[in-house]
């Protein structure tokens, strides 16, 4: 069965510093991987996805993710964090439906 | 283009009642999926509809049902509500191309509280 894991419940970053939110996956076949962000009392917003091709995927709001097949990882990154990036981030894999990780809360401090 | 809309945004019901939630997908999108989000279980897939047919179903009891209309709008129904049904119910739509890699776009959700 397909699954994703987000090993960190919370990530704390100072504003202006680079951020990384980790995700590892377990899939059979080609992985179709997604990142979503959720702000308080809001639905999920799509950030980016990896289907095939370049291992570095660029997405919305300056986010990017690096697909690493050997490490079965798909970490979300941003070169310079903003306080407004503070939110709940979900990694997901497609298996006829989206299968989500538990989520990682990102807190960016001024 | 307008996003996915869900109504109502908030709902309070008592145990034993039933509830209907509505979802209007992005114009042109034909697939609608429903997810339940709770603090304990996270995000879990309920079901997916495409062209008025249920295409996939998650692991939820038969009290949870849904349907899709010819205009792609979808409703989900929960009968005989239990306290554990309190959750944020999210609807997502996609425009199926090849299938697996289609991006799902989410609505703001309906917050259901069961007392």
GROMACS .gro file of C-alpha atoms in nm:
model
  225
    1UNK     CA    1   0.000   0.000   0.000
    2UNK     CA    2   0.112   0.352  -0.075
    3UNK     CA    3   0.198   0.575   0.217
    4UNK     CA    4   0.382   0.890   0.314
    5UNK     CA    5   0.540   0.983   0.645
    6UNK     CA    6   0.615   1.324   0.787
    7UNK     CA    7   0.861   1.260   1.069
    8UNK     CA    8   0.832   1.603   1.233
    9UNK     CA    9   0.519   1.724   1.409
   10UNK     CA   10   0.652   2.078   1.418
   11UNK     CA   11   0.931   2.274   1.256
   12UNK     CA   12   1.049   2.608   1.396
   13UNK     CA   13   1.237   2.852   1.176
   14UNK     CA   14   1.346   3.212   1.209
   15UNK     CA   15   1.219   3.452   0.947
   16UNK     CA   16   1.465   3.486   0.661
   17UNK     CA   17   1.624   3.146   0.722
   18UNK     CA   18   1.579   2.853   0.484
   19UNK     CA   19   1.314   2.601   0.576
   20UNK     CA   20   1.274   2.230   0.509
   21UNK     CA   21   0.967   2.018   0.581
   22UNK     CA   22   1.042   1.649   0.545
   23UNK     CA   23   0.843   1.376   0.374
   24UNK     CA   24   0.930   1.017   0.294
   25UNK     CA   25   0.723   0.786   0.082
   26UNK     CA   26   0.657   0.418   0.031
   27UNK     CA   27   0.500   0.332  -0.302
   28UNK     CA   28   0.499   0.056  -0.556
   29UNK     CA   29   0.547   0.182  -0.906
   30UNK     CA   30   0.591   0.546  -1.001
   31UNK     CA   31   0.521   0.787  -0.716
   32UNK     CA   32   0.292   1.083  -0.776
   33UNK     CA   33   0.365   1.314  -0.483
   34UNK     CA   34   0.199   1.634  -0.370
   35UNK     CA   35   0.241   1.910  -0.112
   36UNK     CA   36  -0.053   2.103   0.028
   37UNK     CA   37  -0.070   2.380   0.288
   38UNK     CA   38  -0.355   2.452   0.528
   39UNK     CA   39  -0.407   2.783   0.703
   40UNK     CA   40  -0.633   2.805   1.010
   41UNK     CA   41  -1.001   2.749   0.932
   42UNK     CA   42  -0.923   2.701   0.566
   43UNK     CA   43  -0.915   2.414   0.321
   44UNK     CA   44  -0.599   2.276   0.165
   45UNK     CA   45  -0.410   2.479  -0.091
   46UNK     CA   46  -0.207   2.302  -0.356
   47UNK     CA   47   0.163   2.395  -0.356
   48UNK     CA   48   0.332   2.158  -0.600
   49UNK     CA   49   0.351   1.805  -0.731
   50UNK     CA   50   0.603   1.559  -0.870
   51UNK     CA   51   0.495   1.335  -1.153
   52UNK     CA   52   0.808   1.268  -1.351
   53UNK     CA   53   1.110   1.449  -1.488
   54UNK     CA   54   1.322   1.704  -1.307
   55UNK     CA   55   1.384   1.610  -0.945
   56UNK     CA   56   1.352   1.972  -0.832
   57UNK     CA   57   0.991   2.085  -0.855
   58UNK     CA   58   0.901   2.452  -0.821
   59UNK     CA   59   0.565   2.553  -0.683
   60UNK     CA   60   0.361   2.838  -0.548
   61UNK     CA   61   0.473   3.111  -0.304
   62UNK     CA   62   0.844   3.040  -0.360
   63UNK     CA   63   0.828   2.679  -0.241
   64UNK     CA   64   1.011   2.396  -0.409
   65UNK     CA   65   1.051   2.026  -0.339
   66UNK     CA   66   1.328   1.782  -0.411
   67UNK     CA   67   1.241   1.431  -0.519
   68UNK     CA   68   1.506   1.178  -0.417
   69UNK     CA   69   1.440   0.827  -0.539
   70UNK     CA   70   1.730   0.661  -0.356
   71UNK     CA   71   1.620   0.808  -0.023
   72UNK     CA   72   1.247   0.784  -0.105
   73UNK     CA   73   1.205   1.141   0.005
   74UNK     CA   74   1.019   1.445  -0.118
   75UNK     CA   75   1.120   1.732   0.110
   76UNK     CA   76   0.959   2.074   0.082
   77UNK     CA   77   1.196   2.371   0.086
   78UNK     CA   78   1.202   2.746   0.073
   79UNK     CA   79   1.520   2.958   0.065
   80UNK     CA   80   1.390   3.234   0.291
   81UNK     CA   81   1.097   3.178   0.531
   82UNK     CA   82   0.827   3.436   0.597
   83UNK     CA   83   0.613   3.468   0.909
   84UNK     CA   84   0.313   3.426   0.677
   85UNK     CA   85   0.439   3.077   0.584
   86UNK     CA   86   0.335   2.958   0.930
   87UNK     CA   87   0.073   2.689   0.864
   88UNK     CA   88   0.011   2.315   0.852
   89UNK     CA   89   0.182   2.134   0.565
   90UNK     CA   90   0.076   1.800   0.422
   91UNK     CA   91   0.262   1.564   0.197
   92UNK     CA   92   0.046   1.325  -0.005
   93UNK     CA   93   0.070   1.042  -0.255
   94UNK     CA   94  -0.190   0.939  -0.510
   95UNK     CA   95  -0.331   0.584  -0.501
   96UNK     CA   96  -0.668   0.633  -0.675
   97UNK     CA   97  -0.714   0.889  -0.398
   98UNK     CA   98  -0.489   1.121  -0.203
   99UNK     CA   99  -0.319   0.955   0.093
  100UNK     CA  100  -0.190   1.218   0.332
  101UNK     CA  101   0.083   1.228   0.588
  102UNK     CA  102  -0.001   1.337   0.942
  103UNK     CA  103   0.104   1.693   0.871
  104UNK     CA  104   0.384   1.917   0.994
  105UNK     CA  105   0.317   2.245   1.166
  106UNK     CA  106   0.558   2.513   1.050
  107UNK     CA  107   0.615   2.805   1.283
  108UNK     CA  108   0.819   3.096   1.147
  109UNK     CA  109   0.931   3.337   1.418
  110UNK     CA  110   1.010   3.705   1.353
  111UNK     CA  111  -1.211   3.099  -1.221
  112UNK     CA  112  -1.407   3.049  -0.902
  113UNK     CA  113  -1.271   2.788  -0.667
  114UNK     CA  114  -1.443   2.495  -0.503
  115UNK     CA  115  -1.730   2.608  -0.285
  116UNK     CA  116  -1.883   2.421   0.005
  117UNK     CA  117  -2.200   2.491   0.195
  118UNK     CA  118  -2.268   2.533   0.473
  119UNK     CA  119  -1.937   2.636   0.627
  120UNK     CA  120  -2.045   2.547   0.979
  121UNK     CA  121  -2.304   2.306   1.108
  122UNK     CA  122  -2.412   2.195   1.454
  123UNK     CA  123  -2.620   1.881   1.489
  124UNK     CA  124  -2.716   1.641   1.765
  125UNK     CA  125  -2.655   1.270   1.782
  126UNK     CA  126  -2.895   1.064   1.576
  127UNK     CA  127  -2.971   1.338   1.328
  128UNK     CA  128  -2.866   1.334   0.966
  129UNK     CA  129  -2.684   1.598   0.767
  130UNK     CA  130  -2.626   1.687   0.403
  131UNK     CA  131  -2.321   1.879   0.285
  132UNK     CA  132  -2.288   2.036  -0.056
  133UNK     CA  133  -1.992   2.092  -0.287
  134UNK     CA  134  -1.968   2.284  -0.613
  135UNK     CA  135  -1.651   2.201  -0.808
  136UNK     CA  136  -1.442   2.435  -1.017
  137UNK     CA  137  -1.614   2.499  -1.349
  138UNK     CA  138  -1.523   2.224  -1.595
  139UNK     CA  139  -1.405   1.981  -1.330
  140UNK     CA  140  -1.587   1.650  -1.339
  141UNK     CA  141  -1.435   1.460  -1.049
  142UNK     CA  142  -1.529   1.536  -0.690
  143UNK     CA  143  -1.369   1.372  -0.387
  144UNK     CA  144  -1.461   1.402  -0.021
  145UNK     CA  145  -1.224   1.383   0.277
  146UNK     CA  146  -1.273   1.389   0.651
  147UNK     CA  147  -1.022   1.571   0.869
  148UNK     CA  148  -1.003   1.510   1.243
  149UNK     CA  149  -0.725   1.577   1.495
  150UNK     CA  150  -0.696   1.208   1.577
  151UNK     CA  151  -0.720   1.042   1.236
  152UNK     CA  152  -0.591   1.320   1.013
  153UNK     CA  153  -0.712   1.342   0.656
  154UNK     CA  154  -0.905   1.039   0.537
  155UNK     CA  155  -1.064   0.970   0.200
  156UNK     CA  156  -1.439   0.916   0.197
  157UNK     CA  157  -1.535   0.871  -0.169
  158UNK     CA  158  -1.491   1.002  -0.520
  159UNK     CA  159  -1.751   1.070  -0.786
  160UNK     CA  160  -1.695   1.108  -1.158
  161UNK     CA  161  -1.971   1.158  -1.411
  162UNK     CA  162  -2.238   1.088  -1.147
  163UNK     CA  163  -2.081   0.751  -1.057
  164UNK     CA  164  -1.895   0.659  -0.743
  165UNK     CA  165  -1.552   0.562  -0.862
  166UNK     CA  166  -1.371   0.501  -0.533
  167UNK     CA  167  -1.475   0.454  -0.175
  168UNK     CA  168  -1.283   0.478   0.148
  169UNK     CA  169  -1.319   0.283   0.469
  170UNK     CA  170  -1.621   0.446   0.624
  171UNK     CA  171  -1.949   0.292   0.741
  172UNK     CA  172  -2.257   0.294   0.522
  173UNK     CA  173  -2.393   0.591   0.718
  174UNK     CA  174  -2.172   0.800   0.494
  175UNK     CA  175  -2.304   0.833   0.142
  176UNK     CA  176  -2.277   1.069  -0.147
  177UNK     CA  177  -2.397   1.151  -0.491
  178UNK     CA  178  -2.308   1.365  -0.787
  179UNK     CA  179  -2.541   1.552  -1.015
  180UNK     CA  180  -2.521   1.605  -1.389
  181UNK     CA  181  -2.367   1.950  -1.337
  182UNK     CA  182  -2.088   1.783  -1.132
  183UNK     CA  183  -2.209   1.931  -0.803
  184UNK     CA  184  -2.189   1.678  -0.524
  185UNK     CA  185  -2.353   1.616  -0.191
  186UNK     CA  186  -2.255   1.392   0.093
  187UNK     CA  187  -2.493   1.267   0.357
  188UNK     CA  188  -2.425   1.132   0.702
  189UNK     CA  189  -2.712   0.957   0.875
  190UNK     CA  190  -2.753   0.873   1.242
  191UNK     CA  191  -2.481   1.113   1.349
  192UNK     CA  192  -2.234   1.008   1.617
  193UNK     CA  193  -2.010   1.228   1.830
  194UNK     CA  194  -1.710   1.092   1.640
  195UNK     CA  195  -1.844   1.236   1.315
  196UNK     CA  196  -1.744   1.583   1.433
  197UNK     CA  197  -1.485   1.688   1.179
  198UNK     CA  198  -1.391   1.919   0.896
  199UNK     CA  199  -1.531   1.775   0.574
  200UNK     CA  200  -1.335   1.875   0.269
  201UNK     CA  201  -1.438   1.851  -0.090
  202UNK     CA  202  -1.188   1.850  -0.375
  203UNK     CA  203  -1.236   1.868  -0.749
  204UNK     CA  204  -1.016   1.777  -1.042
  205UNK     CA  205  -1.031   1.772  -1.418
  206UNK     CA  206  -0.938   1.415  -1.504
  207UNK     CA  207  -0.682   1.395  -1.780
  208UNK     CA  208  -0.469   1.082  -1.756
  209UNK     CA  209  -0.599   1.013  -1.410
  210UNK     CA  210  -0.346   0.948  -1.141
  211UNK     CA  211  -0.154   1.271  -1.158
  212UNK     CA  212  -0.452   1.506  -1.165
  213UNK     CA  213  -0.428   1.780  -0.909
  214UNK     CA  214  -0.713   1.801  -0.664
  215UNK     CA  215  -0.822   2.150  -0.558
  216UNK     CA  216  -0.990   2.181  -0.223
  217UNK     CA  217  -1.277   2.386  -0.093
  218UNK     CA  218  -1.274   2.563   0.244
  219UNK     CA  219  -1.455   2.275   0.412
  220UNK     CA  220  -1.764   2.231   0.626
  221UNK     CA  221  -1.702   2.219   1.000
  222UNK     CA  222  -1.953   1.972   1.147
  223UNK     CA  223  -2.002   1.959   1.522
  224UNK     CA  224  -2.213   1.679   1.668
  225UNK     CA  225  -2.345   1.738   2.021
   0.00000   0.00000   0.00000
